[in-house]
mmCIF file of C-alpha atoms and ligand atoms in Angstrom:
data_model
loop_
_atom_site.group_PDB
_atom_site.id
_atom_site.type_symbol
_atom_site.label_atom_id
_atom_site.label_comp_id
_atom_site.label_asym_id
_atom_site.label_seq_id
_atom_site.Cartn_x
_atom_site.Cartn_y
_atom_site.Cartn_z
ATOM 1 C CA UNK A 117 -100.946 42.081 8.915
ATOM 2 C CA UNK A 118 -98.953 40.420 12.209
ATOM 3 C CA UNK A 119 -95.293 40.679 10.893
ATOM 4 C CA UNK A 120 -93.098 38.366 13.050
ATOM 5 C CA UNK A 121 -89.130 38.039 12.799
ATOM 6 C CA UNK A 122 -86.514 36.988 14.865
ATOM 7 C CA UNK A 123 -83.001 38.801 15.210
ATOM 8 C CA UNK A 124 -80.221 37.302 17.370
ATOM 9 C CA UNK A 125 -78.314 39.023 20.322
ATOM 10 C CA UNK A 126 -74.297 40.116 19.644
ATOM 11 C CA UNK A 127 -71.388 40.727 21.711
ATOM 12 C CA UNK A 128 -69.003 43.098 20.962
ATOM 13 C CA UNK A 129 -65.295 42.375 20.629
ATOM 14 C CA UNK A 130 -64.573 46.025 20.142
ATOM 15 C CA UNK A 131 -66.443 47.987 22.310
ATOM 16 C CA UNK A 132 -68.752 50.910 22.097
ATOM 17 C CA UNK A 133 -69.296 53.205 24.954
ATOM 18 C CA UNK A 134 -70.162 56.734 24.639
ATOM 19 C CA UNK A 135 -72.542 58.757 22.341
ATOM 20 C CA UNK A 136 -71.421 61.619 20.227
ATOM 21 C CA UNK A 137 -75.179 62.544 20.127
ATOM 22 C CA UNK A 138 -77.568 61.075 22.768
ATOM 23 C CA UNK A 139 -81.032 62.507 21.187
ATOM 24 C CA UNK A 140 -80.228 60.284 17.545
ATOM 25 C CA UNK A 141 -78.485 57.829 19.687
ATOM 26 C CA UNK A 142 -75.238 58.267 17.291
ATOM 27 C CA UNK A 143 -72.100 56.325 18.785
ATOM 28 C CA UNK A 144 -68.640 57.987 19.572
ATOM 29 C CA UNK A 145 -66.959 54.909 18.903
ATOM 30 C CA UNK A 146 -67.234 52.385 16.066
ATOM 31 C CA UNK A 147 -67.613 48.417 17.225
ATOM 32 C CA UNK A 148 -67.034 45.210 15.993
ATOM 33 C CA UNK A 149 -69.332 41.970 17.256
ATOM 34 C CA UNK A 150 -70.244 38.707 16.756
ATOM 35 C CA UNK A 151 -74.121 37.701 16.438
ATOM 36 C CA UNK A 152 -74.549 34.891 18.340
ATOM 37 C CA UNK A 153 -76.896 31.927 17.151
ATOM 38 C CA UNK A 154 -77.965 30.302 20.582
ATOM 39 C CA UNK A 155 -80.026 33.849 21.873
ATOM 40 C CA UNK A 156 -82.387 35.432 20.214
ATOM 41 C CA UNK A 157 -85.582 37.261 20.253
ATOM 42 C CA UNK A 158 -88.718 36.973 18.432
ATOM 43 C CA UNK A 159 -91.193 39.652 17.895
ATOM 44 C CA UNK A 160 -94.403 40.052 16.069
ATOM 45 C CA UNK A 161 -96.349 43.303 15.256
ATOM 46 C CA UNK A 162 -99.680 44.225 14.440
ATOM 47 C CA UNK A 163 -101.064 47.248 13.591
ATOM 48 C CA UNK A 164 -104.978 48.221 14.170
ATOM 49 C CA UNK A 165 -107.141 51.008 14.296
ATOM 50 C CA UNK A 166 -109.039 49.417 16.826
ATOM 51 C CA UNK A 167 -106.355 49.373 19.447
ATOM 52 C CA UNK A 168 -106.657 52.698 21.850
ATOM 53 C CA UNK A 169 -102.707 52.426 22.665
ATOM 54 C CA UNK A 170 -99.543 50.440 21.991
ATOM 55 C CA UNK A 171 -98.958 47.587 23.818
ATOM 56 C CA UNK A 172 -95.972 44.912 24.692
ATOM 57 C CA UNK A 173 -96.140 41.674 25.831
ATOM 58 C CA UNK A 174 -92.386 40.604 27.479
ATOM 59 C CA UNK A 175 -92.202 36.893 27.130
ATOM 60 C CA UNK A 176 -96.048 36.667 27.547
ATOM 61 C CA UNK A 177 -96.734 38.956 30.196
ATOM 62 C CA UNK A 178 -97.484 42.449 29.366
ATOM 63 C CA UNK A 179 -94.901 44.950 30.570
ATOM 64 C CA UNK A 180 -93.929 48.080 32.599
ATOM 65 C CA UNK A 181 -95.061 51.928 31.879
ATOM 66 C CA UNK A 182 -91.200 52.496 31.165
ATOM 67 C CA UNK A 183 -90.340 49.660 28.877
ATOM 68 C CA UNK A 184 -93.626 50.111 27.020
ATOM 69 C CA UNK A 185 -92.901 54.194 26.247
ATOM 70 C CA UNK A 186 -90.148 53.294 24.807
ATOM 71 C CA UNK A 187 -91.241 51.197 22.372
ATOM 72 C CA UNK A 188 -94.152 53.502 21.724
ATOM 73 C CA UNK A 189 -91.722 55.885 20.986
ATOM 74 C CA UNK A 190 -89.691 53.448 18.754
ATOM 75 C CA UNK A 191 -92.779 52.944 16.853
ATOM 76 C CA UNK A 192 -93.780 56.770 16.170
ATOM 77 C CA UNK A 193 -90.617 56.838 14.354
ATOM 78 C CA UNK A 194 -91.756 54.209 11.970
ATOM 79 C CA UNK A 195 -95.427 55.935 11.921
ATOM 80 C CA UNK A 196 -94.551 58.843 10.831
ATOM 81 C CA UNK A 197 -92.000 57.522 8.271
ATOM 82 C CA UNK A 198 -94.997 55.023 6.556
ATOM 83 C CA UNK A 199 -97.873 57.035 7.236
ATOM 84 C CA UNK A 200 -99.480 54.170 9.226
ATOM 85 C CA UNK A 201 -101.834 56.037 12.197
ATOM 86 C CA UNK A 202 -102.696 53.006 13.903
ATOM 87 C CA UNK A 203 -101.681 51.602 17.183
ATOM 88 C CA UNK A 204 -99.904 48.155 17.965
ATOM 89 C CA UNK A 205 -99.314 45.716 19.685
ATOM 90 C CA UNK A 206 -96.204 43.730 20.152
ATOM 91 C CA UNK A 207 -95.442 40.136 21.269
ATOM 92 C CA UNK A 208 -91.518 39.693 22.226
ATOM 93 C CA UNK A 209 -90.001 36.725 23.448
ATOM 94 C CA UNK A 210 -86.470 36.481 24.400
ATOM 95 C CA UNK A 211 -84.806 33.071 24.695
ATOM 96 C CA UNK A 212 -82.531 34.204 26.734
ATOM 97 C CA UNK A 213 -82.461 36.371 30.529
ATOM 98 C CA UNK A 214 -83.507 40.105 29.749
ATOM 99 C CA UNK A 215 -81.448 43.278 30.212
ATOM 100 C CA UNK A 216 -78.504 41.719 32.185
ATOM 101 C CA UNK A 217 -75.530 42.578 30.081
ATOM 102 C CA UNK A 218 -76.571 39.852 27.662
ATOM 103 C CA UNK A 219 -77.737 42.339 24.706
ATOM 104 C CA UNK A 220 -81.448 41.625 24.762
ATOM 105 C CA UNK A 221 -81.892 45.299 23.582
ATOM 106 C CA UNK A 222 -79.733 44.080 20.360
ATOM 107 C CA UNK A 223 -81.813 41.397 19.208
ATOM 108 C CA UNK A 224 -84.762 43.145 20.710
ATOM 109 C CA UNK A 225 -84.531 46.406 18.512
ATOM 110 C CA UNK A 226 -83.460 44.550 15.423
ATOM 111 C CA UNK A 227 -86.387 42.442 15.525
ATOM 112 C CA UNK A 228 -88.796 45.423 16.421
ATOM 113 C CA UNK A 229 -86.792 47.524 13.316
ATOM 114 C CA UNK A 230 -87.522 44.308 11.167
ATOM 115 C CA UNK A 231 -91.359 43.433 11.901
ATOM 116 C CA UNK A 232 -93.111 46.806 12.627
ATOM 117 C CA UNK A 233 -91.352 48.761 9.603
ATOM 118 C CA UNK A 234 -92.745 45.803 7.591
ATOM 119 C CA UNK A 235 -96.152 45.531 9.372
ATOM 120 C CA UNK A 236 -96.691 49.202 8.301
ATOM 121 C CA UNK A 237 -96.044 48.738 5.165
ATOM 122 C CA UNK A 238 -92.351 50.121 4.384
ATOM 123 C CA UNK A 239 -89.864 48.124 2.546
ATOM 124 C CA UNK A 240 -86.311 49.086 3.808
ATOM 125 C CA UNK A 241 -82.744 48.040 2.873
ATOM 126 C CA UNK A 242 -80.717 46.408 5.716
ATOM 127 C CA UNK A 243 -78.457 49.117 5.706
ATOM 128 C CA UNK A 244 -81.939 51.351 6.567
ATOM 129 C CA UNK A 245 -83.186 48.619 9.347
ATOM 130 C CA UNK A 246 -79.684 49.184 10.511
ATOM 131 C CA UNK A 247 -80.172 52.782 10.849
ATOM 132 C CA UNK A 248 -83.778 52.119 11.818
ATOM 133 C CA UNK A 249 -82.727 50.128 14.758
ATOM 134 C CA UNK A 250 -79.339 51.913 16.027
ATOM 135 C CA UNK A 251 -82.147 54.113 17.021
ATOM 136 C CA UNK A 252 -83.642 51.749 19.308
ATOM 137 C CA UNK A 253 -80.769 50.811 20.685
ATOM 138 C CA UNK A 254 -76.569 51.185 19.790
ATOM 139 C CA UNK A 255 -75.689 47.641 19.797
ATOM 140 C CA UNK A 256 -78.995 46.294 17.753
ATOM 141 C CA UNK A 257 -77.962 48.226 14.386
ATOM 142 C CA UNK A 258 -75.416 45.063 14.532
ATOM 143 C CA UNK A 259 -78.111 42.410 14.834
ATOM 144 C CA UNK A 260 -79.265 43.300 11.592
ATOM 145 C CA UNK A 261 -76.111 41.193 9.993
ATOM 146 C CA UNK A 262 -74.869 37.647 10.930
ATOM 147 C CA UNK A 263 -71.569 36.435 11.546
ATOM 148 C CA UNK A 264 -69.036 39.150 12.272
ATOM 149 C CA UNK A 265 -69.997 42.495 11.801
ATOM 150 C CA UNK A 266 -68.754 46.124 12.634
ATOM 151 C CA UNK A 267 -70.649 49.134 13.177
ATOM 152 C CA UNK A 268 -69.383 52.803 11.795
ATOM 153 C CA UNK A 269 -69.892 56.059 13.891
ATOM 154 C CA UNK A 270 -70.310 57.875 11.265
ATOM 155 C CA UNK A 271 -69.317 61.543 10.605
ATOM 156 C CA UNK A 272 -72.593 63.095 9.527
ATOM 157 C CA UNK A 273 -74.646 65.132 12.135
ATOM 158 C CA UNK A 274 -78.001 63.164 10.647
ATOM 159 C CA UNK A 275 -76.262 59.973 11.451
ATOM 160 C CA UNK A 276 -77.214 58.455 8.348
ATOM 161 C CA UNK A 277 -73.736 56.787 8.026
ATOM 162 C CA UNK A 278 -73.980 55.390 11.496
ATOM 163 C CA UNK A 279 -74.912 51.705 10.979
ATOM 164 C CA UNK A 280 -73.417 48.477 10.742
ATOM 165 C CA UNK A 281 -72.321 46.467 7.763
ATOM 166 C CA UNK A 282 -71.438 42.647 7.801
ATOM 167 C CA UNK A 283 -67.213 42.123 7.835
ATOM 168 C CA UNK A 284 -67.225 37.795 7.182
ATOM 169 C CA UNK A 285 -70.250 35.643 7.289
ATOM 170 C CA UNK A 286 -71.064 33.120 10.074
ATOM 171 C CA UNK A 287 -69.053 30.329 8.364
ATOM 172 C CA UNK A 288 -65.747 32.320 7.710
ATOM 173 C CA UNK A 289 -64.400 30.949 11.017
ATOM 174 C CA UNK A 290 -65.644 29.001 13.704
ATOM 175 C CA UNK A 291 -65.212 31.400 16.299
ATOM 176 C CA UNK A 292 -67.199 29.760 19.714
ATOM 177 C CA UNK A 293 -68.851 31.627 22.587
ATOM 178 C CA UNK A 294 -69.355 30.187 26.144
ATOM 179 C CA UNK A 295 -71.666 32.790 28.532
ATOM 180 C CA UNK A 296 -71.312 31.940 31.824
ATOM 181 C CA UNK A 297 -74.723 33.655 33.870
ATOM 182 C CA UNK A 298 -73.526 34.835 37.387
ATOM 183 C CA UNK A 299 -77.019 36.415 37.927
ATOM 184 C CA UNK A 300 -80.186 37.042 36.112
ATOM 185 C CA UNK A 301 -81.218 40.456 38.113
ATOM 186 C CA UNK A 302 -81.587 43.109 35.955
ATOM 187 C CA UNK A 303 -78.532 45.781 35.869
ATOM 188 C CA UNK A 304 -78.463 48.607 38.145
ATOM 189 C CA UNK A 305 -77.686 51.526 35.611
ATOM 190 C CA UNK A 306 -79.183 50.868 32.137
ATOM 191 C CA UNK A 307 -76.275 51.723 29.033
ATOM 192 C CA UNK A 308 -77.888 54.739 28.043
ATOM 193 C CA UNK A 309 -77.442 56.147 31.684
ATOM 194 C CA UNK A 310 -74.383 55.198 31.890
ATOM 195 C CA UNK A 311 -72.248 55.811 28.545
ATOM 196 C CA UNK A 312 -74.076 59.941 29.703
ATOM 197 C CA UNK A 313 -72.210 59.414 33.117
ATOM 198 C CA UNK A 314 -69.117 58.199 31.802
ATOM 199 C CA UNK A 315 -69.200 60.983 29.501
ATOM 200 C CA UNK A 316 -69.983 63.758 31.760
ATOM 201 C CA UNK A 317 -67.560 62.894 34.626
ATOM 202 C CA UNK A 318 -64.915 60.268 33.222
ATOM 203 C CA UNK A 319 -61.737 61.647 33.467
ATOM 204 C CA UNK A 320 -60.645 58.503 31.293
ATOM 205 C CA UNK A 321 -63.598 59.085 28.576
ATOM 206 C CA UNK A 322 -61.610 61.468 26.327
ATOM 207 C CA UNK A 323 -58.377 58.884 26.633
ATOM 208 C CA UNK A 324 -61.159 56.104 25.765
ATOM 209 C CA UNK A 325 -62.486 57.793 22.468
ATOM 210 C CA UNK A 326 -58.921 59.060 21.218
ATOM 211 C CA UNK A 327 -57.461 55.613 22.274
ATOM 212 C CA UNK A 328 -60.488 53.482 20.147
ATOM 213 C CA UNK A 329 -59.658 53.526 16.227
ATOM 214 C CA UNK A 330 -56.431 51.401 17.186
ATOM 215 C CA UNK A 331 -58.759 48.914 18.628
ATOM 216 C CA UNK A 332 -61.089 48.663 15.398
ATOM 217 C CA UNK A 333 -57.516 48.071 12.769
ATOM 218 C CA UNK A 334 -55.754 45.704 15.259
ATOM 219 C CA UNK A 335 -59.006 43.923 15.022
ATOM 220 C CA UNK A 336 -59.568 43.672 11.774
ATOM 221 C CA UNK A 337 -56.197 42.723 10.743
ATOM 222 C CA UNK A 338 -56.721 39.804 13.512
ATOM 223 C CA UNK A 339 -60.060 38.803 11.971
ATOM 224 C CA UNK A 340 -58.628 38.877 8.479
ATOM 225 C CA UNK A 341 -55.975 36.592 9.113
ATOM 226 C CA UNK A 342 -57.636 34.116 11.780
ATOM 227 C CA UNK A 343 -55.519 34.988 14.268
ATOM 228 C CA UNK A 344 -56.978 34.228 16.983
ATOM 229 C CA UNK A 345 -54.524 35.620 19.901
ATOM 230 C CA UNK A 346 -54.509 39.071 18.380
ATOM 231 C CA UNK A 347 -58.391 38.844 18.530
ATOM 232 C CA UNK A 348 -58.694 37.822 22.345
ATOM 233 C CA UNK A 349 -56.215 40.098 23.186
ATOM 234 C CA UNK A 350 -57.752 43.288 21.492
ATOM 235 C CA UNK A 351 -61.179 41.740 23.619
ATOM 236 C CA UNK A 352 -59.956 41.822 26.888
ATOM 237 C CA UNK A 353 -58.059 45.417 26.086
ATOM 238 C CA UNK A 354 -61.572 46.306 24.864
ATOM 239 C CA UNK A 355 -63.550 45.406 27.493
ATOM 240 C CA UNK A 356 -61.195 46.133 30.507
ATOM 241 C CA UNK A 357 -60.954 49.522 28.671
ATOM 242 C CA UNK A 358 -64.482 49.886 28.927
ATOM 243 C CA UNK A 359 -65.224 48.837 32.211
ATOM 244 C CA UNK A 360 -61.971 51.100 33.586
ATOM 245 C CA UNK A 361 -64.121 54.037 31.951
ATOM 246 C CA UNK A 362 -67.455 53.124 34.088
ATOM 247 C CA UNK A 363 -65.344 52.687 36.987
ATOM 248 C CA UNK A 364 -63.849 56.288 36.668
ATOM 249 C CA UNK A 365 -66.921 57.776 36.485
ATOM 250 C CA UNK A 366 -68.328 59.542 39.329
ATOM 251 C CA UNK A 367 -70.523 57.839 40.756
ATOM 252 C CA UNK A 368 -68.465 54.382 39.499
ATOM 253 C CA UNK A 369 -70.780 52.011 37.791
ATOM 254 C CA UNK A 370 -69.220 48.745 38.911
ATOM 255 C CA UNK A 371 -71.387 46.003 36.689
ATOM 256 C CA UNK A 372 -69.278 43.143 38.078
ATOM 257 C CA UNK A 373 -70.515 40.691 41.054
ATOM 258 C CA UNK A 374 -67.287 38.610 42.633
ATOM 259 C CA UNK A 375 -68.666 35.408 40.057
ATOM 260 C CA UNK A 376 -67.714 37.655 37.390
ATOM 261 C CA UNK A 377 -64.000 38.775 38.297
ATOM 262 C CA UNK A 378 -63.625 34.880 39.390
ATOM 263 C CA UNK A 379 -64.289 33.902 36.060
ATOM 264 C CA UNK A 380 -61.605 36.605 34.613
ATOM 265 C CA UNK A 381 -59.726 34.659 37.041
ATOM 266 C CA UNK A 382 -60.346 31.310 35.742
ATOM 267 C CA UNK A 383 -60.531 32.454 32.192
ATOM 268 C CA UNK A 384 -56.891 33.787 32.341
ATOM 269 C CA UNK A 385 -55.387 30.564 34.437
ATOM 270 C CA UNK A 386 -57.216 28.102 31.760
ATOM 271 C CA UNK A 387 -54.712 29.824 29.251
ATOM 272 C CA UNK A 388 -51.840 29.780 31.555
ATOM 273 C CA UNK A 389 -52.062 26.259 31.459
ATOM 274 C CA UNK A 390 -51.945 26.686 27.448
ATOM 275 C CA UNK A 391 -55.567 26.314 26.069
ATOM 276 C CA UNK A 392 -56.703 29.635 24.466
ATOM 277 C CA UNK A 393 -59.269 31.565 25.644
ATOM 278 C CA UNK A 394 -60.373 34.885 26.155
ATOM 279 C CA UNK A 395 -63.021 37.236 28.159
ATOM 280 C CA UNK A 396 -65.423 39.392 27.170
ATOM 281 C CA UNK A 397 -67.926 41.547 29.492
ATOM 282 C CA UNK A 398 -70.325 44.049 29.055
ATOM 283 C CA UNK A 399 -72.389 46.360 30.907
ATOM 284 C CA UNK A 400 -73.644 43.649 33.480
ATOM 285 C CA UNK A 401 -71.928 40.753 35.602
ATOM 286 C CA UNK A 402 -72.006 37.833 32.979
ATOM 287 C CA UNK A 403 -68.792 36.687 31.389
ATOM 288 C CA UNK A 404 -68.307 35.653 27.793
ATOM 289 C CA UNK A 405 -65.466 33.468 26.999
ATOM 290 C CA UNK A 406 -64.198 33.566 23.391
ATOM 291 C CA UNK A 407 -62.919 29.944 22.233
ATOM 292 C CA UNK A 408 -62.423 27.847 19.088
ATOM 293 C CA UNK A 409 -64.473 24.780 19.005
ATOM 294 C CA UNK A 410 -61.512 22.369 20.315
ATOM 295 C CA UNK A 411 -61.966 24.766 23.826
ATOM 296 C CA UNK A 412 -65.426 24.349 24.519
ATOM 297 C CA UNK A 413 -65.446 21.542 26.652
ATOM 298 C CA UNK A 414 -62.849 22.446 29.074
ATOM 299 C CA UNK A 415 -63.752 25.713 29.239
ATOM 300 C CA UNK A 416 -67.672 24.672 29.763
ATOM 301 C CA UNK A 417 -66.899 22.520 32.292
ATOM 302 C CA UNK A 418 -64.697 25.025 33.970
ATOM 303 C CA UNK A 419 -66.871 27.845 33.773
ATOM 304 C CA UNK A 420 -70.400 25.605 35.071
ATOM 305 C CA UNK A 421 -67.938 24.334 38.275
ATOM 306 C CA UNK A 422 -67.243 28.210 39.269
ATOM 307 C CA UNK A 423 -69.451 28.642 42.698
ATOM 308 C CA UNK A 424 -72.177 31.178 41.601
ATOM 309 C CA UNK A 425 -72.050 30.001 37.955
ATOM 310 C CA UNK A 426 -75.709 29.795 37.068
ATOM 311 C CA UNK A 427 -75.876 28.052 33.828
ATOM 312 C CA UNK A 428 -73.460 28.141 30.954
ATOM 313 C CA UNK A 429 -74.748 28.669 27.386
ATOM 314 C CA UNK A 430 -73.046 27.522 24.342
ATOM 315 C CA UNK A 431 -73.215 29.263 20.712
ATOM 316 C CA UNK A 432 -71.950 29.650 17.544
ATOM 317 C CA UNK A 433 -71.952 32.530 14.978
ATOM 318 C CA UNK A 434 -75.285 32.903 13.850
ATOM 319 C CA UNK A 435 -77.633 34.635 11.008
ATOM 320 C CA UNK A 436 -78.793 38.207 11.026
ATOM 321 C CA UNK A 437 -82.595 39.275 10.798
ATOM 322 C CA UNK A 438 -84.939 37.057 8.901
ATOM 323 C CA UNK A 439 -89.027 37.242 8.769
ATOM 324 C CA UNK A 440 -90.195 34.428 9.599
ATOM 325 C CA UNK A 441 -94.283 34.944 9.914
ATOM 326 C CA UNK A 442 -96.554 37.422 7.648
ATOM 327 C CA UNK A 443 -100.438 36.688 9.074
ATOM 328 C CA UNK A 444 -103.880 38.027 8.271
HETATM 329 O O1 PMV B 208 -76.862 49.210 22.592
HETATM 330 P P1 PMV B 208 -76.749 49.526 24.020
HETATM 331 O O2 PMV B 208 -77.273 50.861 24.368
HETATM 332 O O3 PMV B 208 -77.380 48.440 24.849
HETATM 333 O O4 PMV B 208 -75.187 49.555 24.418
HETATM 334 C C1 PMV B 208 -74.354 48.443 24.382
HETATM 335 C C2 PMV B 208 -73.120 48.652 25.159
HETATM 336 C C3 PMV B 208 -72.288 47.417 25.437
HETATM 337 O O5 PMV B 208 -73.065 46.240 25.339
HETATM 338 C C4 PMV B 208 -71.757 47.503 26.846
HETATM 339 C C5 PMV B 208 -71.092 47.331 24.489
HETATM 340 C C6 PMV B 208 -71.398 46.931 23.085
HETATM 341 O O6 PMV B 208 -70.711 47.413 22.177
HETATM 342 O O7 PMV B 208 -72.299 46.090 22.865
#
């Protein structure tokens, strides 16, 4: 069977940085994102005993020794859970630029978690693709739910109350999302890399973990009443936060380009001048501008007449994983 399903990408409001255990990829920090309808990522599996290895194809072309062991490896965890012995191969397509700070290891994982556990034959809960795919990557355990949706650390040394659950669906509120691209290059220091360098040489990292919970109530108790100052707020704290942490590590990760602080720039005077709206970043130079829907148009415009603005995309709140193909 060639399982296909699509998962969209997420940002997160409340950051996660850090891993209390790198080898089960189990978070140190809890999150909170949004799943985003606009980008998203569609991947099919097969399984055959004809094929001699596993095999990706990267928006039709087939990829790199690196990015291909690691989905091999992604994929022996879901062998030897269902038994299946065969190789595969797997088709992903991202709407959206790959690996530069717009979470296409989000959608990508969740969609990999989704078709291959179903191509070999297991039938899992959300709550185990969750699991399934935190193990991919951190942030795609979210893109398993739509709409707003935080993920737990957990306590447990087997991590199996690490994943995410869904907080409101997409229609609770009509949050907006404007991503401005300032480059499509791929990021210097992948997130794995780096949360292990903040972690081993930030002298902020311990001040970052302790200093976290706060961040997850003040954001719920914004989300739960719509307001929507106590939300950006709690974003930018998040993210500057976050990026303060990469900064401090030694050597600094600096994932900004001078686009990027510009647009903090911009971002911040737009609301000076009274229309609310808010920044998000994450570990590469694009900024996300949080809005409600009356925003968008000044802040689109804005954004996509900042020199070294590349294109602006637009979204909503969108759905979590779906299957969308089953094939003999
Ligand atoms: O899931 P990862 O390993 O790509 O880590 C994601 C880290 C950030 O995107 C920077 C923050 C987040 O919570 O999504």
């Amino acid at each position: 069977m060639k399982i296909t399903a699509v998962a969209h990408s997420n940002i997160a409001l409340v950051k996660y940085w850090g891993k209390r255990d790198a080898r089960l990829n189990l978070p140190a920090v809890g999150s909170i994102s949004l799943t985003l309808d606009a980008l998203h990522t569609h991947t099919s599996v097969q399984f055959d005993e004809t094929f001699k290895s596993d095999t990706l194809f990267l928006n039709g072309k087939e990829a790199g020794e690196k990015e291909t062991k690691r989905i091999s490896g992604f994929l022996d965890l879901i062998r030897a859970r269902s038994g299946q012995k065969s190789k595969a191969q797997v088709e992903s397509e991202n709407n959206f630029p790959t690996a530069a700070g717009l979470a296409s290891s989000a959608s990508g994982f969740a969609a990999l978690a989704a078709a291959a556990s179903k191509a070999a034959g297991l039938s899992l809960s959300d709550r185990e693709l969750s699991v399934l795919a935190r193990l991919g990557s951190g942030s795609a355990a979210r893109s398993v739910f739509g709409g707003i949706v935080e993920m737990h650390k957990g306590q447990k040394a087997d991590g199996s109350d690490s994943f995410a659950e869904p907080l409101y669906p997409p229609d609770y509120w009509d949050l907006r999302l404007l991503i401005a691209v300032t480059s499509e290059a791929k990021k210097s220091i992948g997130s794995t890399d780096g949360m292990t360098l903040s972690k081993n040489t930030s002298p902020y990292y311990k001040a970052w973990v302790d200093s976290h919970p706060a961040d997850l109530v003040g954001m719920k108790k914004a989300l739960e009443h719509k307001d929507f100052t106590g939300l950006g707020e709690i974003s930018e704290f998040s993210c500057l936060k976050m990026h303060a942490l990469a900064l401090a590590s030694n050597p600094g990760m600096l994932y900004w380009n001078e686009t990027t602080l510009a647009g903090i720039h911009l971002l911040r005077e737009i609301r000076r001048h009274g229309t609310e709206v808010y920044f998000t970043i994450d570990a590469g130079p694009q900024v996300k501008a949080i809005c409600l829907p009356e925003a968008v148009n000044k802040v689109k415009e804005a954004l996509g007449s900042l020199a070294g603005v590349k294109q602006v995309m637009h979204t909503k709140l969108g759905p979590g994983i779906r299957i969308i193909g089953e094939e003999n």
